[in-house]
Amino acid sequence: MNKKTWWQPPRRFEDRQNERKISWLELFYDLVYVACIGQITSHIAAHMNGENICYAVLLFVFIYWSWINGTQYYELHGNDTVRTRWFVFLQMLAVGAVAISAPAALQGNVSGFTVSFLVIQGLIIYLLASVSFYDRSHIKLSGPFLLCYGAAFVLLFISLFCPPSAVLPLYLLAIVINMLAPVLSARHFNKTMASRGQQFSASPALVERFGQFTIIVLAESILSIVSGFSSVDARSLLVWGIFCLSISIAFLLWSLYFDMTNEQELKTGYRYFQFFVFIHLVLLGALGVFGACLKNLVGHFDTPVSVALSRIIVISLAIFLASMCVIGRLIADDDRQTRDYLRQVIRWNMIVALLLVAVSIFSKDCSVFTLLLTVFLLLAIPVVVGIVTWLKHENQTENDGD
């Protein structure tokens, strides 16, 4: 093997593959985030109040953004070489260190988390700089990212030497600057694509990666349910009913997401993909909070659910449904069947989201079973409407064919 074979430069942006399969390396990379999500949801479940939830969500934003950077880099510039595998391995080590340091960070000791994330930030800065080194024409596209990520790196480094009261503002400023990168690059990116007679479109593989990350967050809810119920000694008929409702709700959430996004493409344009990235941050945050709430419910079946906890549950689900409405607007509806399906599901997602908000306003102390049954019945509405709409078109197509 010569050097060119095993240590090739990153793939040029012009050579990105619109039609490709997700590699096993990408799947392996995603798995390390399971540990991070588990640490976040466990902390929320154990400290169920607004301040702890907001702080945990802030750390989740850092974790999600590191995943976005790794995912987009592999999509645009990754290739099957030792170089790519080496840097993915380094990123996985750093993400693993984030998972290890997350519990201490959630208790206020953020130095380990900061150092771990500085490594992740430094790796992505190096990788983006290396793309521009091998391909000088790419510096105009990667420039805003290098500038913003470099500034965020400096802020995080400064936070290591600041008093605890100054760390949170620096964290917030760092993540905002990180997220400004795609916004600042959008105009020049669109001009560059237009000069080539092209428009950016997210590949089906890239869209599928978001589905896989959603599965990771949703799987944490399933794990919480199963592990929680396995520790319950008295498994009465009521307990088994609550268990079935919990799993059924997780299945409905899966259906709502994947029925809408499975094998679908986004509308053409860089802004649609950026909306897709940011709305997933909201959606996954809400899904993670809901999973933590489920974990908090386990083992407290004989006592009423507090108004505060029930409100967190229904509001997180309302945010999830509202996010799905936005995602539905980003899906390319090139055929009538898809258009009708999206129109019906989006409408009912919004109606159910408003009903959940109403439940949160007028809710009182209720049993775990009553709360979960209410949530199950409401979430089932858009799922059933979507299935009926889809089957109606399938039957019509078969009749037209006959």
CSV table of C-alpha atoms in Angstrom, one decimal:
chain,number,residue,atom,x,y,z
A,1,MET,CA,0.0,0.0,0.0
A,2,ASN,CA,1.4,3.4,-0.9
A,3,LYS,CA,0.8,6.6,1.0
A,4,LYS,CA,-1.8,7.8,-1.5
A,5,THR,CA,-4.0,4.7,-0.8
A,6,TRP,CA,-4.1,4.9,3.0
A,7,TRP,CA,-3.7,8.6,3.7
A,8,GLN,CA,-5.6,10.4,1.0
A,9,PRO,CA,-6.6,14.0,1.4
A,10,PRO,CA,-10.3,14.8,2.3
A,11,ARG,CA,-12.8,14.5,-0.5
A,12,ARG,CA,-13.4,17.7,-2.4
A,13,PHE,CA,-16.8,19.3,-2.0
A,14,GLU,CA,-17.4,19.0,-5.7
A,15,ASP,CA,-17.0,15.3,-5.5
A,16,ARG,CA,-19.6,14.7,-2.8
A,17,GLN,CA,-21.9,11.7,-3.5
A,18,ASN,CA,-25.6,12.5,-3.6
A,19,GLU,CA,-26.5,8.9,-3.8
A,20,ARG,CA,-24.7,6.7,-1.3
A,21,LYS,CA,-25.2,4.3,1.6
A,22,ILE,CA,-24.4,5.1,5.2
A,23,SER,CA,-21.1,3.5,6.0
A,24,TRP,CA,-20.5,1.2,9.0
A,25,LEU,CA,-18.0,3.7,10.3
A,26,GLU,CA,-20.8,6.3,10.5
A,27,LEU,CA,-23.0,3.9,12.4
A,28,PHE,CA,-20.2,3.1,14.8
A,29,TYR,CA,-19.5,6.8,15.3
A,30,ASP,CA,-23.2,7.4,16.2
A,31,LEU,CA,-23.1,4.7,18.9
A,32,VAL,CA,-20.8,6.6,21.2
A,33,TYR,CA,-23.4,9.3,21.6
A,34,VAL,CA,-25.7,6.8,23.3
A,35,ALA,CA,-23.6,7.2,26.5
A,36,CYS,CA,-23.8,11.0,26.4
A,37,ILE,CA,-27.6,11.0,25.9
A,38,GLY,CA,-27.9,8.5,28.8
A,39,GLN,CA,-26.0,10.7,31.2
A,40,ILE,CA,-28.1,13.7,30.3
A,41,THR,CA,-31.5,12.0,30.6
A,42,SER,CA,-30.5,10.3,33.9
A,43,HIS,CA,-29.6,13.6,35.4
A,44,ILE,CA,-32.9,15.2,34.3
A,45,ALA,CA,-34.8,12.3,35.8
A,46,ALA,CA,-33.0,12.6,39.1
A,47,HIS,CA,-33.3,16.4,39.3
A,48,MET,CA,-36.7,17.3,37.8
A,49,ASN,CA,-36.9,21.1,37.9
A,50,GLY,CA,-36.6,23.9,35.4
A,51,GLU,CA,-33.1,25.0,36.2
A,52,ASN,CA,-31.6,21.5,35.9
A,53,ILE,CA,-33.5,20.8,32.7
A,54,CYS,CA,-32.3,24.0,31.1
A,55,TYR,CA,-28.7,23.3,32.2
A,56,ALA,CA,-28.9,19.7,30.9
A,57,VAL,CA,-30.4,20.9,27.6
A,58,LEU,CA,-27.4,23.4,27.2
A,59,LEU,CA,-24.9,20.5,27.5
A,60,PHE,CA,-27.0,18.5,25.1
A,61,VAL,CA,-26.7,21.4,22.6
A,62,PHE,CA,-22.9,21.0,22.7
A,63,ILE,CA,-23.2,17.3,22.3
A,64,TYR,CA,-25.6,17.6,19.4
A,65,TRP,CA,-23.5,20.3,17.7
A,66,SER,CA,-20.4,18.0,17.9
A,67,TRP,CA,-22.4,15.3,16.2
A,68,ILE,CA,-23.6,17.7,13.5
A,69,ASN,CA,-20.0,18.7,12.7
A,70,GLY,CA,-18.7,15.2,12.6
A,71,THR,CA,-21.7,14.0,10.4
A,72,GLN,CA,-21.5,16.9,7.9
A,73,TYR,CA,-17.7,16.6,7.6
A,74,TYR,CA,-18.0,12.9,6.7
A,75,GLU,CA,-20.9,13.5,4.3
A,76,LEU,CA,-19.0,16.2,2.4
A,77,HIS,CA,-15.3,15.3,2.8
A,78,GLY,CA,-15.0,11.8,4.2
A,79,ASN,CA,-13.7,8.8,2.4
A,80,ASP,CA,-12.8,5.2,3.1
A,81,THR,CA,-9.1,5.7,4.1
A,82,VAL,CA,-7.0,5.3,7.2
A,83,ARG,CA,-6.9,9.0,7.6
A,84,THR,CA,-10.7,9.2,7.9
A,85,ARG,CA,-10.9,6.3,10.3
A,86,TRP,CA,-8.1,7.8,12.5
A,87,PHE,CA,-9.9,11.1,12.9
A,88,VAL,CA,-13.3,9.5,13.5
A,89,PHE,CA,-11.6,7.4,16.2
A,90,LEU,CA,-10.2,10.5,17.8
A,91,GLN,CA,-13.6,12.1,17.8
A,92,MET,CA,-15.1,9.1,19.4
A,93,LEU,CA,-12.5,9.2,22.1
A,94,ALA,CA,-13.3,12.8,22.8
A,95,VAL,CA,-17.1,12.2,22.8
A,96,GLY,CA,-16.5,9.3,25.2
A,97,ALA,CA,-14.6,11.7,27.5
A,98,VAL,CA,-17.6,14.1,27.3
A,99,ALA,CA,-19.9,11.3,28.5
A,100,ILE,CA,-17.5,10.5,31.4
A,101,SER,CA,-17.3,14.1,32.4
A,102,ALA,CA,-21.0,14.9,31.9
A,103,PRO,CA,-22.2,13.9,35.4
A,104,ALA,CA,-19.6,16.2,37.1
A,105,ALA,CA,-20.5,19.0,34.7
A,106,LEU,CA,-24.2,18.6,35.5
A,107,GLN,CA,-23.2,19.0,39.2
A,108,GLY,CA,-21.4,22.2,38.4
A,109,ASN,CA,-17.8,21.0,37.9
A,110,VAL,CA,-17.4,21.7,34.2
A,111,SER,CA,-13.7,21.7,33.7
A,112,GLY,CA,-13.5,18.1,32.5
A,113,PHE,CA,-16.4,18.6,30.1
A,114,THR,CA,-14.8,21.8,28.8
A,115,VAL,CA,-11.5,20.2,28.1
A,116,SER,CA,-13.2,17.2,26.3
A,117,PHE,CA,-15.2,19.6,24.2
A,118,LEU,CA,-12.2,21.7,23.4
A,119,VAL,CA,-10.6,18.5,21.9
A,120,ILE,CA,-13.7,18.0,19.8
A,121,GLN,CA,-13.7,21.6,18.7
A,122,GLY,CA,-10.0,21.5,17.9
A,123,LEU,CA,-10.4,18.4,15.8
A,124,ILE,CA,-13.2,19.9,13.6
A,125,ILE,CA,-11.2,23.1,13.2
A,126,TYR,CA,-8.2,21.1,12.0
A,127,LEU,CA,-10.3,19.0,9.7
A,128,LEU,CA,-12.0,22.0,8.1
A,129,ALA,CA,-8.6,23.8,7.8
A,130,SER,CA,-7.1,20.6,6.1
A,131,VAL,CA,-9.9,20.7,3.5
A,132,SER,CA,-8.9,24.3,2.6
A,133,PHE,CA,-5.2,23.3,2.6
A,134,TYR,CA,-5.8,20.6,0.0
A,135,ASP,CA,-8.4,22.5,-1.9
A,136,ARG,CA,-7.7,26.3,-1.9
A,137,SER,CA,-11.0,27.1,-3.6
A,138,HIS,CA,-12.8,25.8,-0.5
A,139,ILE,CA,-11.5,28.5,1.9
A,140,LYS,CA,-14.4,30.8,1.0
A,141,LEU,CA,-16.9,28.1,2.1
A,142,SER,CA,-15.1,27.0,5.2
A,143,GLY,CA,-13.9,30.5,6.2
A,144,PRO,CA,-16.9,31.5,8.3
A,145,PHE,CA,-16.9,28.1,10.1
A,146,LEU,CA,-13.2,28.4,10.9
A,147,LEU,CA,-13.7,31.9,12.2
A,148,CYS,CA,-16.7,31.1,14.4
A,149,TYR,CA,-15.4,27.8,15.6
A,150,GLY,CA,-12.0,29.4,16.4
A,151,ALA,CA,-13.7,32.2,18.4
A,152,ALA,CA,-15.8,29.6,20.3
A,153,PHE,CA,-12.7,27.6,21.0
A,154,VAL,CA,-11.1,30.7,22.6
A,155,LEU,CA,-14.1,31.4,24.7
A,156,LEU,CA,-14.3,27.8,26.0
A,157,PHE,CA,-10.6,27.9,26.8
A,158,ILE,CA,-11.0,31.2,28.7
A,159,SER,CA,-13.9,29.6,30.7
A,160,LEU,CA,-11.4,27.2,32.3
A,161,PHE,CA,-9.8,30.0,34.2
A,162,CYS,CA,-13.0,31.9,35.1
A,163,PRO,CA,-15.1,31.8,38.3
A,164,PRO,CA,-18.2,29.5,38.1
A,165,SER,CA,-20.5,32.5,37.7
A,166,ALA,CA,-18.8,33.5,34.4
A,167,VAL,CA,-18.8,30.0,32.9
A,168,LEU,CA,-22.4,29.8,31.9
A,169,PRO,CA,-22.4,33.1,30.0
A,170,LEU,CA,-19.3,32.0,28.2
A,171,TYR,CA,-20.9,28.6,27.4
A,172,LEU,CA,-23.9,30.3,26.0
A,173,LEU,CA,-21.9,32.8,23.9
A,174,ALA,CA,-19.7,29.9,22.6
A,175,ILE,CA,-22.7,27.8,21.4
A,176,VAL,CA,-24.3,30.9,19.8
A,177,ILE,CA,-21.1,31.7,17.9
A,178,ASN,CA,-20.8,28.1,16.8
A,179,MET,CA,-24.4,28.2,15.4
A,180,LEU,CA,-23.7,31.4,13.6
A,181,ALA,CA,-21.3,29.7,11.3
A,182,PRO,CA,-23.8,28.1,8.9
A,183,VAL,CA,-25.9,31.3,8.9
A,184,LEU,CA,-22.9,33.5,8.0
A,185,SER,CA,-21.8,31.1,5.3
A,186,ALA,CA,-25.2,30.6,3.7
A,187,ARG,CA,-25.1,33.6,1.3
A,188,HIS,CA,-21.7,32.9,-0.1
A,189,PHE,CA,-22.5,29.2,-0.2
A,190,ASN,CA,-25.6,29.8,-2.3
A,191,LYS,CA,-23.6,32.2,-4.6
A,192,THR,CA,-20.9,29.5,-5.1
A,193,MET,CA,-23.4,26.8,-5.9
A,194,ALA,CA,-25.3,29.2,-8.3
A,195,SER,CA,-22.0,30.0,-10.1
A,196,ARG,CA,-21.6,26.3,-10.8
A,197,GLY,CA,-25.2,26.0,-12.0
A,198,GLN,CA,-26.1,23.9,-8.9
A,199,GLN,CA,-28.4,23.9,-5.9
A,200,PHE,CA,-27.5,22.3,-2.6
A,201,SER,CA,-29.6,19.2,-1.8
A,202,ALA,CA,-29.1,17.1,1.3
A,203,SER,CA,-28.4,13.5,0.2
A,204,PRO,CA,-30.9,10.8,1.4
A,205,ALA,CA,-28.0,9.3,3.5
A,206,LEU,CA,-27.5,12.6,5.3
A,207,VAL,CA,-31.3,12.8,6.1
A,208,GLU,CA,-31.2,9.2,7.3
A,209,ARG,CA,-28.4,10.1,9.7
A,210,PHE,CA,-30.8,12.4,11.5
A,211,GLY,CA,-33.2,9.5,11.8
A,212,GLN,CA,-30.5,7.4,13.4
A,213,PHE,CA,-29.7,10.1,15.9
A,214,THR,CA,-33.4,10.3,16.7
A,215,ILE,CA,-33.4,6.6,17.3
A,216,ILE,CA,-30.6,7.0,19.7
A,217,VAL,CA,-32.6,9.5,21.8
A,218,LEU,CA,-35.8,7.4,21.5
A,219,ALA,CA,-33.9,4.2,22.4
A,220,GLU,CA,-32.8,5.9,25.7
A,221,SER,CA,-36.5,6.3,26.6
A,222,ILE,CA,-37.1,2.6,25.9
A,223,LEU,CA,-34.1,1.6,28.0
A,224,SER,CA,-35.3,3.8,30.8
A,225,ILE,CA,-38.7,2.1,30.7
A,226,VAL,CA,-37.4,-1.4,30.6
A,227,SER,CA,-34.7,-0.9,33.3
A,228,GLY,CA,-37.1,1.0,35.5
A,229,PHE,CA,-39.8,-1.6,35.3
A,230,SER,CA,-37.4,-4.4,35.9
A,231,SER,CA,-36.6,-3.0,39.3
A,232,VAL,CA,-40.2,-2.8,40.4
A,233,ASP,CA,-41.0,-5.7,42.8
A,234,ALA,CA,-44.8,-5.7,42.8
A,235,ARG,CA,-45.9,-6.1,39.2
A,236,SER,CA,-49.7,-5.8,39.3
A,237,LEU,CA,-52.1,-5.6,36.4
A,238,LEU,CA,-51.9,-1.8,36.8
A,239,VAL,CA,-48.1,-1.8,36.5
A,240,TRP,CA,-48.2,-4.0,33.4
A,241,GLY,CA,-50.8,-1.7,31.9
A,242,ILE,CA,-48.5,1.4,32.6
A,243,PHE,CA,-45.6,-0.5,31.0
A,244,CYS,CA,-47.6,-1.3,27.9
A,245,LEU,CA,-48.8,2.4,27.6
A,246,SER,CA,-45.2,3.6,28.0
A,247,ILE,CA,-43.9,1.3,25.2
A,248,SER,CA,-46.9,2.2,23.1
A,249,ILE,CA,-46.2,5.9,23.4
A,250,ALA,CA,-42.6,5.4,22.4
A,251,PHE,CA,-43.9,3.4,19.3
A,252,LEU,CA,-46.2,6.3,18.4
A,253,LEU,CA,-43.4,8.8,18.6
A,254,TRP,CA,-41.4,6.6,16.4
A,255,SER,CA,-44.3,6.3,13.9
A,256,LEU,CA,-44.8,10.1,13.9
A,257,TYR,CA,-41.2,10.7,13.0
A,258,PHE,CA,-40.4,8.0,10.6
A,259,ASP,CA,-43.7,7.8,8.7
A,260,MET,CA,-43.0,11.4,7.8
A,261,THR,CA,-39.3,11.2,7.0
A,262,ASN,CA,-38.6,7.6,5.8
A,263,GLU,CA,-37.2,7.6,2.3
A,264,GLN,CA,-38.2,11.2,1.8
A,265,GLU,CA,-36.0,14.0,0.5
A,266,LEU,CA,-35.7,17.6,1.6
A,267,LYS,CA,-36.6,20.5,-0.6
A,268,THR,CA,-33.7,21.7,-2.7
A,269,GLY,CA,-31.8,24.6,-1.1
A,270,TYR,CA,-29.2,25.1,1.6
A,271,ARG,CA,-31.6,27.0,3.8
A,272,TYR,CA,-34.0,24.1,4.0
A,273,PHE,CA,-31.2,21.8,5.2
A,274,GLN,CA,-30.2,24.4,7.9
A,275,PHE,CA,-33.7,24.6,9.1
A,276,PHE,CA,-33.7,20.8,9.2
A,277,VAL,CA,-30.6,20.9,11.4
A,278,PHE,CA,-31.9,23.5,13.9
A,279,ILE,CA,-35.4,22.1,14.2
A,280,HIS,CA,-33.9,18.7,15.1
A,281,LEU,CA,-32.1,20.3,18.0
A,282,VAL,CA,-35.5,21.4,19.4
A,283,LEU,CA,-37.2,18.1,18.5
A,284,LEU,CA,-34.5,16.0,20.1
A,285,GLY,CA,-34.2,18.2,23.2
A,286,ALA,CA,-38.0,17.7,23.7
A,287,LEU,CA,-37.8,14.0,23.1
A,288,GLY,CA,-34.9,13.7,25.6
A,289,VAL,CA,-36.8,15.6,28.3
A,290,PHE,CA,-39.8,13.4,27.7
A,291,GLY,CA,-37.7,10.2,28.1
A,292,ALA,CA,-36.3,11.6,31.4
A,293,CYS,CA,-39.8,12.2,32.6
A,294,LEU,CA,-40.8,8.6,31.9
A,295,LYS,CA,-37.8,7.4,33.9
A,296,ASN,CA,-39.0,9.7,36.7
A,297,LEU,CA,-42.5,8.2,36.7
A,298,VAL,CA,-41.3,4.6,37.1
A,299,GLY,CA,-41.8,3.3,40.7
A,300,HIS,CA,-44.2,6.0,41.7
A,301,PHE,CA,-47.4,4.4,40.4
A,302,ASP,CA,-49.3,4.7,43.7
A,303,THR,CA,-48.9,8.5,44.0
A,304,PRO,CA,-50.5,11.1,41.8
A,305,VAL,CA,-48.3,12.8,39.2
A,306,SER,CA,-47.5,16.3,40.3
A,307,VAL,CA,-48.9,19.2,38.2
A,308,ALA,CA,-45.3,20.4,37.4
A,309,LEU,CA,-44.2,17.0,36.1
A,310,SER,CA,-47.3,16.4,34.0
A,311,ARG,CA,-46.9,19.8,32.5
A,312,ILE,CA,-43.3,19.1,31.5
A,313,ILE,CA,-44.4,15.8,29.9
A,314,VAL,CA,-47.2,17.3,27.8
A,315,ILE,CA,-45.3,20.5,26.9
A,316,SER,CA,-42.3,18.4,25.7
A,317,LEU,CA,-44.6,16.3,23.5
A,318,ALA,CA,-46.3,19.5,22.2
A,319,ILE,CA,-42.9,20.9,21.2
A,320,PHE,CA,-42.1,17.5,19.5
A,321,LEU,CA,-45.3,17.7,17.5
A,322,ALA,CA,-44.7,21.3,16.5
A,323,SER,CA,-41.2,20.5,15.4
A,324,MET,CA,-42.6,17.6,13.3
A,325,CYS,CA,-44.9,20.2,11.6
A,326,VAL,CA,-41.9,22.2,10.6
A,327,ILE,CA,-40.0,19.1,9.4
A,328,GLY,CA,-43.1,18.3,7.3
A,329,ARG,CA,-42.8,21.7,5.6
A,330,LEU,CA,-39.2,20.9,4.7
A,331,ILE,CA,-40.0,17.6,3.0
A,332,ALA,CA,-40.1,17.6,-0.8
A,333,ASP,CA,-43.8,17.0,-1.7
A,334,ASP,CA,-43.3,16.3,-5.4
A,335,ASP,CA,-46.2,13.9,-5.8
A,336,ARG,CA,-49.9,14.2,-4.8
A,337,GLN,CA,-49.8,11.3,-2.3
A,338,THR,CA,-47.0,12.8,-0.3
A,339,ARG,CA,-48.6,16.3,-0.4
A,340,ASP,CA,-52.0,15.0,0.9
A,341,TYR,CA,-50.3,12.9,3.5
A,342,LEU,CA,-48.1,15.8,4.8
A,343,ARG,CA,-51.1,18.2,4.8
A,344,GLN,CA,-53.3,15.9,6.9
A,345,VAL,CA,-50.5,14.9,9.3
A,346,ILE,CA,-49.2,18.4,9.8
A,347,ARG,CA,-52.7,19.7,10.5
A,348,TRP,CA,-53.5,17.0,13.1
A,349,ASN,CA,-50.0,17.3,14.7
A,350,MET,CA,-50.7,20.9,15.3
A,351,ILE,CA,-54.2,20.3,16.6
A,352,VAL,CA,-52.9,17.6,19.1
A,353,ALA,CA,-50.0,20.0,20.1
A,354,LEU,CA,-52.6,22.6,21.0
A,355,LEU,CA,-54.7,20.1,22.9
A,356,LEU,CA,-51.6,19.1,24.9
A,357,VAL,CA,-51.0,22.7,25.7
A,358,ALA,CA,-54.6,23.0,26.9
A,359,VAL,CA,-54.0,19.8,29.0
A,360,SER,CA,-51.0,21.5,30.6
A,361,ILE,CA,-52.9,24.6,31.5
A,362,PHE,CA,-55.9,22.9,33.0
A,363,SER,CA,-54.2,19.8,34.4
A,364,LYS,CA,-54.5,18.7,38.0
A,365,ASP,CA,-52.9,15.9,40.0
A,366,CYS,CA,-53.7,12.7,38.3
A,367,SER,CA,-52.5,9.1,38.3
A,368,VAL,CA,-49.7,7.8,36.1
A,369,PHE,CA,-52.1,5.6,34.2
A,370,THR,CA,-54.5,8.4,33.5
A,371,LEU,CA,-51.8,10.7,32.3
A,372,LEU,CA,-50.2,8.1,30.0
A,373,LEU,CA,-53.5,7.0,28.6
A,374,THR,CA,-54.4,10.6,27.7
A,375,VAL,CA,-51.0,11.1,26.0
A,376,PHE,CA,-51.4,7.8,24.1
A,377,LEU,CA,-54.9,8.6,22.8
A,378,LEU,CA,-53.9,12.1,21.7
A,379,LEU,CA,-50.7,10.9,19.9
A,380,ALA,CA,-52.6,8.1,18.2
A,381,ILE,CA,-54.8,10.6,16.3
A,382,PRO,CA,-52.2,11.9,13.8
A,383,VAL,CA,-50.7,8.4,13.4
A,384,VAL,CA,-54.1,6.9,12.5
A,385,VAL,CA,-54.9,9.9,10.2
A,386,GLY,CA,-51.6,9.4,8.4
A,387,ILE,CA,-52.1,5.7,7.9
A,388,VAL,CA,-55.6,6.1,6.7
A,389,THR,CA,-54.6,8.9,4.3
A,390,TRP,CA,-51.7,6.8,2.9
A,391,LEU,CA,-53.9,3.6,2.5
A,392,LYS,CA,-56.6,5.6,0.7
A,393,HIS,CA,-54.1,6.7,-1.9
A,394,GLU,CA,-52.6,3.2,-2.2
A,395,ASN,CA,-56.1,1.8,-2.8
A,396,GLN,CA,-56.9,4.5,-5.3
A,397,THR,CA,-53.7,3.8,-7.2
A,398,GLU,CA,-54.5,0.1,-7.3
A,399,ASN,CA,-58.0,0.8,-8.6
A,400,ASP,CA,-56.7,3.2,-11.3
A,401,GLY,CA,-54.2,0.5,-12.3
A,402,ASP,CA,-57.0,-2.1,-12.7
